[in-house]
Tab-separated table of C-alpha atoms in Angstrom:
chain	number	residue	atom	x	y	z
A	957	MET	CA	-27.636	3.649	22.779
A	958	ALA	CA	-27.917	4.799	19.253
A	959	ASP	CA	-26.609	2.541	16.388
A	960	ARG	CA	-23.794	4.578	14.890
A	961	THR	CA	-23.220	2.290	11.912
A	962	ASN	CA	-25.462	2.535	8.792
A	963	GLU	CA	-27.713	-0.290	8.641
A	964	SER	CA	-29.816	0.784	5.693
A	965	GLY	CA	-28.311	-1.657	3.132
A	966	ILE	CA	-26.566	1.317	1.418
A	967	VAL	CA	-22.819	1.522	2.035
A	968	PRO	CA	-21.718	4.873	0.982
A	969	PHE	CA	-18.099	4.338	1.347
A	970	LEU	CA	-17.872	1.653	-1.326
A	971	ARG	CA	-16.460	2.660	-4.832
A	972	ALA	CA	-18.825	2.436	-7.625
A	973	GLY	CA	-17.009	1.022	-10.597
A	974	SER	CA	-13.242	0.622	-11.290
A	975	ALA	CA	-10.743	2.933	-9.925
A	976	PRO	CA	-10.119	5.928	-11.731
A	977	ASP	CA	-7.561	5.846	-14.584
A	978	ARG	CA	-5.508	9.150	-14.122
A	979	THR	CA	-3.825	8.690	-17.397
A	980	ARG	CA	-7.184	9.823	-19.113
A	981	ARG	CA	-8.825	13.116	-18.648
A	982	GLU	CA	-12.229	11.723	-17.375
A	983	GLY	CA	-10.341	9.453	-14.833
A	984	TRP	CA	-8.104	12.376	-13.741
A	985	GLN	CA	-11.055	14.428	-13.068
A	986	GLN	CA	-12.891	11.672	-11.129
A	987	TRP	CA	-10.101	11.127	-9.105
A	988	ARG	CA	-9.445	14.930	-8.479
A	989	ARG	CA	-13.185	15.354	-7.393
A	990	GLN	CA	-13.351	12.494	-5.038
A	991	ARG	CA	-9.837	12.280	-3.581
A	992	ASP	CA	-11.033	13.837	-0.273
A	993	LEU	CA	-14.378	12.537	0.072
A	994	PHE	CA	-13.912	9.022	1.768
A	995	THR	CA	-15.446	9.108	5.272
A	996	PRO	CA	-13.593	6.808	7.627
A	997	ALA	CA	-15.454	4.432	9.881
A	998	PRO	CA	-16.499	6.031	13.293
A	999	LYS	CA	-14.288	5.010	16.309
A	1000	LEU	CA	-16.247	2.612	18.417
A	1001	SER	CA	-15.268	0.899	21.578
A	1002	LEU	CA	-15.497	-2.771	21.697
A	1003	GLU	CA	-18.717	-2.376	24.012
A	1004	GLU	CA	-20.325	-0.138	21.334
A	1005	TYR	CA	-19.251	-2.588	18.593
A	1006	THR	CA	-20.650	-5.663	20.439
A	1007	ALA	CA	-24.037	-3.734	21.186
A	1008	LEU	CA	-24.673	-3.647	17.370
A	1009	SER	CA	-26.915	-6.057	15.490
A	1010	PRO	CA	-24.888	-8.796	13.476
A	1011	ARG	CA	-25.605	-6.805	10.426
A	1012	GLY	CA	-24.235	-3.702	12.050
A	1013	ARG	CA	-21.147	-5.375	13.076
A	1014	GLY	CA	-20.728	-6.787	9.499
A	1015	LEU	CA	-21.113	-3.376	7.910
A	1016	HIS	CA	-18.686	-1.670	10.638
A	1017	ASP	CA	-16.154	-4.437	9.810
A	1018	ILE	CA	-16.269	-3.816	6.039
A	1019	HIS	CA	-16.194	0.028	6.688
A	1020	ARG	CA	-13.209	-0.029	9.173
A	1021	THR	CA	-11.290	-2.433	6.697
A	1022	ALA	CA	-11.884	0.174	4.052
A	1023	THR	CA	-10.632	2.823	6.398
A	1024	HIS	CA	-7.328	0.803	6.807
A	1025	MET	CA	-6.946	0.429	3.056
A	1026	ASN	CA	-7.701	4.054	2.392
A	1027	ILE	CA	-5.480	6.016	4.897
A	1028	GLY	CA	-4.495	8.148	2.005
A	1029	LEU	CA	-1.473	10.366	1.646
A	1030	LEU	CA	-0.023	11.583	4.769
A	1031	GLU	CA	2.048	14.617	4.535
A	1032	THR	CA	5.736	14.407	5.502
A	1033	PRO	CA	8.330	16.997	5.903
A	1034	MET	CA	9.973	15.703	2.638
A	1035	SER	CA	6.411	15.762	0.662
A	1036	ALA	CA	5.731	19.120	2.204
A	1037	ARG	CA	8.769	20.671	0.703
A	1038	ILE	CA	7.911	19.235	-2.678
A	1039	THR	CA	4.267	20.200	-2.573
A	1040	LYS	CA	5.209	23.803	-1.577
A	1041	LEU	CA	7.791	24.287	-4.573
A	1042	MET	CA	5.493	22.404	-7.190
A	1043	ARG	CA	2.473	24.620	-6.287
A	1044	SER	CA	4.443	27.789	-6.449
A	1045	ARG	CA	6.069	26.838	-9.858
A	1046	LEU	CA	2.692	25.921	-11.333
A	1047	ARG	CA	1.078	28.982	-10.157
A	1048	ASN	CA	3.920	31.300	-11.294
A	1049	ASN	CA	4.372	29.845	-14.614
A	1050	ALA	CA	0.495	29.852	-15.283
A	1051	LEU	CA	0.362	33.690	-14.421
A	1052	ASN	CA	3.519	34.248	-16.738
A	1053	PHE	CA	1.990	35.416	-19.953
A	1054	GLU	CA	5.412	36.368	-21.492
A	1055	PRO	CA	6.537	34.231	-24.419
A	1056	GLY	CA	9.533	31.733	-23.825
A	1057	THR	CA	10.299	28.582	-22.058
A	1058	ARG	CA	8.884	27.703	-18.591
A	1059	ASP	CA	11.189	26.455	-15.968
A	1060	GLY	CA	10.399	22.745	-15.214
A	1061	LEU	CA	10.565	20.472	-12.026
A	1062	MET	CA	12.141	17.187	-11.684
A	1063	ILE	CA	10.977	15.081	-8.510
A	1064	SER	CA	13.489	12.190	-7.620
A	1065	GLY	CA	13.554	9.556	-5.361
A	1066	GLY	CA	13.581	5.786	-4.631
A	1067	GLY	CA	10.790	3.395	-5.262
A	1068	TYR	CA	7.566	3.403	-2.908
A	1069	LEU	CA	8.406	6.856	-1.530
A	1070	GLY	CA	5.243	8.486	-2.675
A	1071	LYS	CA	6.666	10.694	-5.576
A	1072	THR	CA	3.447	10.032	-7.689
A	1073	GLU	CA	0.924	10.660	-5.029
A	1074	THR	CA	2.680	13.844	-3.822
A	1075	ALA	CA	3.026	15.148	-7.416
A	1076	CYS	CA	-0.545	14.305	-8.332
A	1077	ALA	CA	-1.995	15.754	-5.002
A	1078	ALA	CA	-0.079	19.084	-5.533
A	1079	ALA	CA	-1.204	19.241	-9.214
A	1080	ALA	CA	-4.938	18.512	-8.190
A	1081	GLY	CA	-4.554	21.232	-5.427
A	1082	PHE	CA	-3.453	23.771	-7.995
A	1083	GLU	CA	-6.169	22.819	-10.497
A	1084	ASP	CA	-8.741	23.206	-8.027
A	1085	VAL	CA	-7.753	26.853	-7.470
A	1086	TRP	CA	-7.009	27.416	-11.109
A	1087	ARG	CA	-10.435	26.218	-12.185
A	1088	ASP	CA	-12.140	28.387	-9.564
A	1089	LEU	CA	-10.132	31.301	-10.884
A	1090	HIS	CA	-11.014	30.395	-14.504
A	1091	HIS	CA	-14.854	30.077	-13.958
A	1092	GLN	CA	-14.896	33.400	-12.081
A	1093	LEU	CA	-13.019	35.122	-14.809
A	1094	LEU	CA	-13.742	33.445	-18.159
A	1095	PRO	CA	-16.796	31.953	-19.796
A	1096	PRO	CA	-17.077	28.113	-19.275
A	1097	PRO	CA	-16.301	25.865	-22.513
A	1098	VAL	CA	-18.938	23.809	-23.923
A	1099	GLU	CA	-18.701	20.172	-22.864
A	1100	GLY	CA	-17.532	17.722	-25.597
A	1101	THR	CA	-15.804	20.525	-27.720
A	1102	ARG	CA	-12.132	20.649	-28.631
A	1103	ASP	CA	-11.546	23.547	-26.192
A	1104	LEU	CA	-12.594	21.577	-23.017
A	1105	PHE	CA	-10.612	23.188	-20.170
A	1106	VAL	CA	-7.927	20.847	-19.105
A	1107	PRO	CA	-5.401	22.570	-16.649
A	1108	VAL	CA	-3.357	19.423	-15.817
A	1109	ALA	CA	-2.476	16.245	-17.820
A	1110	TYR	CA	-0.844	13.253	-16.441
A	1111	CYS	CA	0.887	10.574	-18.239
A	1112	ARG	CA	3.182	7.674	-17.537
A	1113	THR	CA	6.266	6.907	-19.696
A	1114	LEU	CA	6.183	3.619	-21.477
A	1115	VAL	CA	8.971	1.138	-20.835
A	1116	ARG	CA	10.036	1.171	-24.450
A	1117	ALA	CA	9.571	4.834	-25.352
A	1118	THR	CA	9.660	6.561	-28.645
A	1119	PRO	CA	8.538	9.906	-29.932
A	1120	LYS	CA	5.273	8.354	-31.416
A	1121	ALA	CA	4.605	6.416	-28.420
A	1122	LEU	CA	5.056	9.538	-26.080
A	1123	CYS	CA	2.767	11.449	-28.456
A	1124	ALA	CA	0.105	8.865	-28.403
A	1125	THR	CA	0.319	8.576	-24.639
A	1126	ILE	CA	-0.438	12.338	-24.288
A	1127	LEU	CA	-3.160	12.184	-27.002
A	1128	ASP	CA	-4.719	9.412	-25.141
A	1129	PHE	CA	-5.208	11.420	-22.080
A	1130	TYR	CA	-7.443	14.027	-23.921
A	1131	GLY	CA	-8.968	11.227	-26.081
A	1132	ALA	CA	-7.667	12.871	-29.247
A	1133	PRO	CA	-7.263	10.739	-32.513
A	1134	HIS	CA	-3.601	9.812	-33.517
A	1135	PRO	CA	-2.403	10.971	-36.855
A	1136	LYS	CA	-0.159	8.476	-38.753
A	1137	THR	CA	2.957	10.425	-39.030
A	1138	LEU	CA	5.420	11.836	-36.401
A	1139	ASN	CA	5.234	15.347	-37.578
A	1140	GLY	CA	1.317	14.886	-37.490
A	1141	LEU	CA	1.639	13.386	-34.010
A	1142	ILE	CA	3.821	16.212	-32.557
A	1143	ARG	CA	1.488	18.823	-34.131
A	1144	ALA	CA	-1.653	17.099	-32.589
A	1145	VAL	CA	-0.020	17.078	-28.971
A	1146	LYS	CA	0.968	20.832	-29.306
A	1147	ASP	CA	-2.558	21.556	-30.559
A	1148	SER	CA	-4.191	19.516	-27.762
A	1149	LEU	CA	-2.113	21.411	-25.056
A	1150	ARG	CA	-2.820	24.748	-26.406
A	1151	ASP	CA	-6.584	24.116	-27.111
A	1152	HIS	CA	-7.422	22.795	-23.829
A	1153	ARG	CA	-5.132	25.365	-22.155
A	1154	THR	CA	-3.069	22.888	-20.218
A	1155	THR	CA	-0.660	24.602	-17.989
A	1156	ALA	CA	0.947	21.626	-16.290
A	1157	LEU	CA	2.119	18.319	-17.925
A	1158	LEU	CA	3.122	15.547	-15.426
A	1159	LEU	CA	5.287	12.725	-16.884
A	1160	ASP	CA	5.784	9.742	-14.545
A	1161	ASP	CA	8.403	7.005	-14.737
A	1162	ILE	CA	10.514	9.272	-16.606
A	1163	THR	CA	13.563	7.396	-15.841
A	1164	ARG	CA	12.341	4.591	-18.097
A	1165	LEU	CA	14.332	6.587	-20.847
A	1166	ARG	CA	17.740	4.971	-20.647
A	1167	LEU	CA	19.086	7.239	-23.330
A	1168	HIS	CA	21.435	4.411	-24.542
A	1169	ARG	CA	18.817	4.145	-27.310
A	1170	GLU	CA	18.367	6.632	-30.149
A	1171	ASP	CA	14.410	6.449	-29.523
A	1172	ASP	CA	15.051	7.417	-25.851
A	1173	GLN	CA	17.225	10.393	-26.885
A	1174	ASP	CA	14.674	11.415	-29.449
A	1175	THR	CA	11.770	11.144	-26.778
A	1176	LEU	CA	13.688	13.403	-24.329
A	1177	ASP	CA	14.202	15.904	-27.149
A	1178	LEU	CA	10.454	16.057	-27.655
A	1179	ILE	CA	9.680	16.410	-24.006
A	1180	ARG	CA	11.882	19.288	-23.670
A	1181	GLU	CA	10.464	20.900	-26.774
A	1182	LEU	CA	7.052	20.856	-25.062
A	1183	MET	CA	8.566	23.461	-22.613
A	1184	ASP	CA	8.146	26.168	-25.291
A	1185	LEU	CA	4.318	25.763	-25.233
A	1186	ASN	CA	3.613	27.852	-21.865
A	1187	VAL	CA	3.432	24.341	-20.064
A	1188	THR	CA	5.209	23.460	-16.969
A	1189	LEU	CA	6.863	20.032	-17.273
A	1190	VAL	CA	7.023	17.862	-14.130
A	1191	LEU	CA	9.185	14.970	-14.517
A	1192	ILE	CA	9.084	12.089	-11.916
A	1193	GLY	CA	11.526	9.298	-11.579
A	1194	VAL	CA	13.696	7.072	-9.652
A	1195	ASP	CA	17.270	8.491	-9.097
A	1196	ILE	CA	17.116	11.151	-11.753
A	1197	PRO	CA	20.812	12.377	-11.172
A	1198	ARG	CA	22.059	8.947	-12.035
A	1199	SER	CA	19.625	8.127	-14.728
A	1200	GLY	CA	21.351	10.119	-17.703
A	1201	LEU	CA	18.188	12.684	-17.956
A	1202	VAL	CA	20.616	15.702	-16.675
A	1203	ARG	CA	23.713	14.181	-18.591
A	1204	GLY	CA	25.766	17.245	-19.605
A	1205	GLY	CA	23.802	19.488	-17.314
A	1206	PHE	CA	25.053	21.518	-14.389
A	1207	ALA	CA	23.933	23.205	-11.429
A	1208	ASP	CA	23.579	27.037	-11.694
A	1209	PRO	CA	25.529	28.263	-8.540
A	1210	ASN	CA	23.163	31.407	-8.325
A	1211	THR	CA	19.614	29.760	-8.425
A	1212	GLY	CA	20.546	25.826	-7.785
A	1213	GLN	CA	18.524	25.064	-10.929
A	1214	TRP	CA	19.820	22.338	-13.356
A	1215	ILE	CA	20.570	23.843	-16.662
A	1216	VAL	CA	20.232	20.739	-19.158
A	1217	PRO	CA	21.456	20.902	-22.675
A	1218	PRO	CA	19.737	18.985	-25.432
A	1219	VAL	CA	20.935	15.315	-25.724
A	1220	HIS	CA	20.268	15.351	-29.456
A	1221	SER	CA	22.931	13.135	-31.065
A	1222	GLY	CA	22.792	14.472	-34.567
A	1223	LYS	CA	20.721	11.590	-35.918
A	1224	SER	CA	17.261	12.220	-34.083
A	1225	HIS	CA	14.009	11.603	-35.954
A	1226	ASN	CA	12.374	14.527	-34.168
A	1227	PRO	CA	12.499	17.193	-36.779
A	1228	ALA	CA	12.504	20.053	-34.238
A	1229	ALA	CA	15.292	18.782	-32.101
A	1230	ALA	CA	18.015	20.618	-33.784
A	1231	ILE	CA	16.599	24.183	-32.810
A	1232	GLN	CA	16.264	23.192	-29.056
A	1233	THR	CA	17.850	25.500	-26.322
A	1234	GLU	CA	19.119	24.835	-23.069
A	1235	ARG	CA	16.271	24.099	-20.350
A	1236	ARG	CA	16.135	24.773	-16.764
A	1237	PHE	CA	14.718	22.442	-13.968
A	1238	ASP	CA	14.657	22.431	-10.237
A	1239	LEU	CA	15.640	18.761	-9.028
A	1240	VAL	CA	14.100	18.005	-5.676
A	1241	ASP	CA	14.461	14.651	-3.952
A	1242	LEU	CA	11.873	12.764	-2.120
A	1243	ASP	CA	13.920	11.027	0.613
A	1244	PRO	CA	12.768	8.366	2.969
A	1245	PHE	CA	12.534	9.247	6.777
A	1246	ASP	CA	15.819	9.824	8.454
A	1247	TYR	CA	16.147	7.995	12.108
A	1248	ASP	CA	19.793	9.345	12.769
A	1249	THR	CA	18.735	12.679	13.957
A	1250	THR	CA	16.390	14.067	16.524
A	1251	GLU	CA	14.327	15.952	13.749
A	1252	GLY	CA	14.230	12.844	11.839
A	1253	MET	CA	13.179	10.515	14.662
A	1254	THR	CA	10.583	13.305	15.691
A	1255	ALA	CA	9.117	13.423	12.010
A	1256	PHE	CA	8.891	9.619	11.675
A	1257	ILE	CA	7.102	9.402	15.115
A	1258	GLU	CA	4.628	12.247	14.233
A	1259	HIS	CA	3.935	10.239	11.001
A	1260	LEU	CA	3.213	7.127	12.750
A	1261	ALA	CA	0.988	9.223	15.175
A	1262	GLY	CA	-0.898	10.231	11.967
A	1263	ILE	CA	-1.319	6.475	11.052
A	1264	GLU	CA	-2.323	5.618	14.624
A	1265	ASP	CA	-5.131	8.142	14.606
A	1266	ARG	CA	-6.729	6.459	11.481
A	1267	LEU	CA	-6.652	2.893	13.071
A	1268	ARG	CA	-10.092	1.283	13.979
A	1269	LEU	CA	-8.686	-1.643	16.002
A	1270	PHE	CA	-10.690	-2.200	19.278
A	1271	ARG	CA	-7.784	-2.969	21.517
A	1272	ALA	CA	-5.575	-0.207	20.265
A	1273	TRP	CA	-4.102	2.222	22.639
A	1274	PRO	CA	-2.641	5.774	22.441
A	1275	GLY	CA	1.009	5.280	21.656
A	1276	MET	CA	0.735	1.828	20.193
A	1277	LEU	CA	2.852	2.798	17.234
A	1278	THR	CA	4.706	5.679	18.654
A	1279	GLU	CA	5.956	4.502	22.116
A	1280	GLY	CA	8.357	1.983	23.464
A	1281	GLU	CA	10.329	-0.095	20.932
A	1282	MET	CA	7.637	0.084	18.212
A	1283	PRO	CA	8.948	3.233	16.170
A	1284	GLU	CA	12.387	1.713	15.944
A	1285	TYR	CA	11.179	-1.608	15.004
A	1286	LEU	CA	8.990	-0.214	12.218
A	1287	TYR	CA	11.980	1.808	11.028
A	1288	ARG	CA	14.087	-1.237	10.673
A	1289	ARG	CA	11.382	-3.200	8.952
A	1290	THR	CA	10.916	-0.290	6.330
A	1291	ARG	CA	14.021	1.911	6.316
A	1292	GLY	CA	11.593	4.860	6.565
A	1293	ILE	CA	10.235	4.285	3.159
A	1294	VAL	CA	6.407	5.155	3.482
A	1295	GLY	CA	5.319	2.724	0.821
A	1296	LEU	CA	6.800	-0.134	2.813
A	1297	LEU	CA	5.415	1.145	6.120
A	1298	LYS	CA	2.026	1.377	4.457
A	1299	ARG	CA	2.224	-2.269	3.361
A	1300	LEU	CA	3.202	-3.593	6.475
A	1301	ILE	CA	0.496	-1.576	8.465
A	1302	GLU	CA	-2.101	-2.681	6.058
A	1303	ALA	CA	-1.117	-6.230	6.401
A	1304	GLY	CA	-0.865	-6.063	10.282
A	1305	LYS	CA	-4.277	-4.590	10.696
A	1306	SER	CA	-5.842	-7.317	8.394
A	1307	GLU	CA	-4.162	-9.885	10.569
A	1308	ALA	CA	-5.143	-8.093	13.831
A	1309	ILE	CA	-8.878	-8.131	12.595
A	1310	GLU	CA	-8.924	-11.803	11.480
A	1311	SER	CA	-7.104	-13.158	14.520
A	1312	GLY	CA	-9.235	-11.088	16.915
A	1313	THR	CA	-6.192	-9.643	18.581
A	1314	GLU	CA	-7.352	-6.117	17.561
A	1315	MET	CA	-3.935	-4.629	18.142
A	1316	LEU	CA	-0.624	-4.214	16.679
A	1317	THR	CA	2.789	-5.356	18.413
A	1318	PRO	CA	6.293	-5.978	17.037
A	1319	GLU	CA	5.715	-9.678	17.862
A	1320	GLN	CA	2.676	-9.786	15.593
A	1321	LEU	CA	4.363	-7.760	12.851
A	1322	ALA	CA	7.324	-10.048	12.791
A	1323	THR	CA	5.352	-12.954	11.431
A	1324	ILE	CA	4.076	-10.710	8.570
A	1325	PRO	CA	6.113	-10.409	5.210
A	1326	ILE	CA	5.838	-7.268	3.327
A	1327	ARG	CA	4.483	-7.881	-0.177
A	1328	LEU	CA	4.319	-5.391	-2.874
A	1329	GLY	CA	1.535	-6.815	-5.048
A	1330	ASN	CA	1.600	-6.833	-8.878
A	1331	LEU	CA	5.024	-5.495	-9.960
A	1332	ALA	CA	4.607	-6.251	-13.769
A	1333	ASP	CA	4.235	-2.831	-14.786
A	1334	ARG	CA	7.030	-1.579	-12.746
A	1335	ASP	CA	10.962	-1.283	-13.899
A	1336	PRO	CA	13.172	-3.060	-11.598
A	1337	SER	CA	14.895	0.224	-10.578
A	1338	GLU	CA	11.262	1.166	-8.941
A	1339	ILE	CA	11.226	-1.648	-6.718
A	1340	PRO	CA	12.973	-1.052	-3.274
A	1341	GLU	CA	14.986	-3.717	-1.470
A	1342	ILE	CA	12.686	-4.968	1.299
A	1343	PRO	CA	14.441	-5.685	4.819
A	1344	GLU	CA	13.873	-9.189	5.949
A	1345	ALA	CA	11.495	-9.637	8.840
A	1346	GLU	CA	13.465	-10.383	12.018
A	1347	PRO	CA	12.331	-12.786	14.784
A	1348	HIS	CA	11.132	-11.081	18.020
A	1349	PRO	CA	11.234	-12.359	21.626
A	1350	ALA	CA	7.610	-12.854	22.591
A	1351	HIS	CA	8.136	-11.402	26.087
A	1352	GLN	CA	9.295	-7.993	24.648
A	1353	ALA	CA	6.299	-7.799	22.390
A	1354	ARG	CA	3.239	-7.935	24.623
A	1355	PRO	CA	1.940	-4.566	25.574
A	1356	ASN	CA	2.625	-3.279	29.196
A	1357	PRO	CA	-0.540	-4.489	31.164
A	1358	ARG	CA	-0.389	-1.326	33.326
A	1359	ARG	CA	0.535	1.659	31.172
A	1360	ARG	CA	1.112	4.830	32.930
A	1361	GLY	CA	-1.730	7.405	32.829
A	1362	ARG	CA	-4.340	4.853	31.345
A	1363	ASN	CA	-7.449	3.343	33.226
A	1364	THR	CA	-7.698	0.358	31.148
A	1365	VAL	CA	-5.549	-2.825	31.437
A	1366	PHE	CA	-5.449	-6.042	29.483
A	1367	ASP	CA	-5.876	-9.509	30.948
A	1368	ASP	CA	-3.844	-12.284	29.592
A	1369	ARG	CA	-6.092	-13.065	27.052
A	1370	GLY	CA	-5.832	-9.292	25.554
A	1371	ASP	CA	-9.371	-8.786	26.680
A	1372	ARG	CA	-10.364	-5.434	28.380
A	1373	ALA	CA	-10.409	-5.614	32.137
A	1374	ALA	CA	-12.149	-3.004	34.481
A	1375	GLY	CA	-10.147	-0.597	36.680
A	1376	GLY	CA	-6.330	-0.405	36.088
A	1377	ALA	CA	-3.692	1.848	37.614
């Protein structure tokens, strides 16, 4: 049997260096170019795995662990709706050569629902197409010059935002110097957006602006002012309607867009705030899965099927995550929040490999808490409530030893046995 695992000593799926920092131009470009390049581990049977050399088994274990930790963004009906709207908005605004304000987009939702990854993936997809079109129609810029082509800029809002801090964050994305005065910073931001031909500016964690502070109001005034620069603003945050960002705004009954007036209080340090006009945003929610309707249940189970297809557990079986009590159990543990589901499955797969069970069951998952990792850089509003793990009766958790339509059964140790009904 041919050895299907790389034993050359070179492990091509390992990342070289640290993770790309998308808040810097170089990091964004690195992530954009490499986001779909990961090669999952091959699907080996237990017999094929056992036939490998010790080195081959070790490399395959590393590769399948990497596969489990890099499942990537699985599209859901909710994220597909946002992706479609965002790509359409970015494309239409980029092709609009008339002067004037560009309609923006606000992506709202709870924590760990995938807002950031959905928005970044949509923006990267737009940039792929836009760069290809740009290179075909226009001469390329010279590397290292100020007019380096940067279609998309991604920034995160600081916890204690000020107009100066926001300007510095945007300038840091481009690697541009920071003037000392606010007027100079604002001018430098506008010059960078224009000179680099940026058409989309993503501002993440926007609901860190509480707006009870004058600095926050001034920062939001500045954000809206940037819409006049032929740039599509995409604001990403937790529960935007209740955050105050659309305070005083109202939904246009004809378009459904939110019309948002300036929040300038009359004491703004932003010198251009007084001349602002109303801004228009589409507000779209990224919701968790719904398990109360047939459509919601079907979408959730299809999502589980996508995860199941990426598993590299030797005793997994078709329907392990999608049949029996498992879908309902996973929904109860995660309330349909994709980030919590991802964390639970990741922890479960690690335990399954370490323990040698090589499968996932409700009984096993009931012993595993959902941990969200380092939360130091997250606002409390961005952290979802985690349902408590529930005890599970052992006799309900074991897989059916004779599953209809299968030719393999498990003995009492969980090992494969020949034959089967």
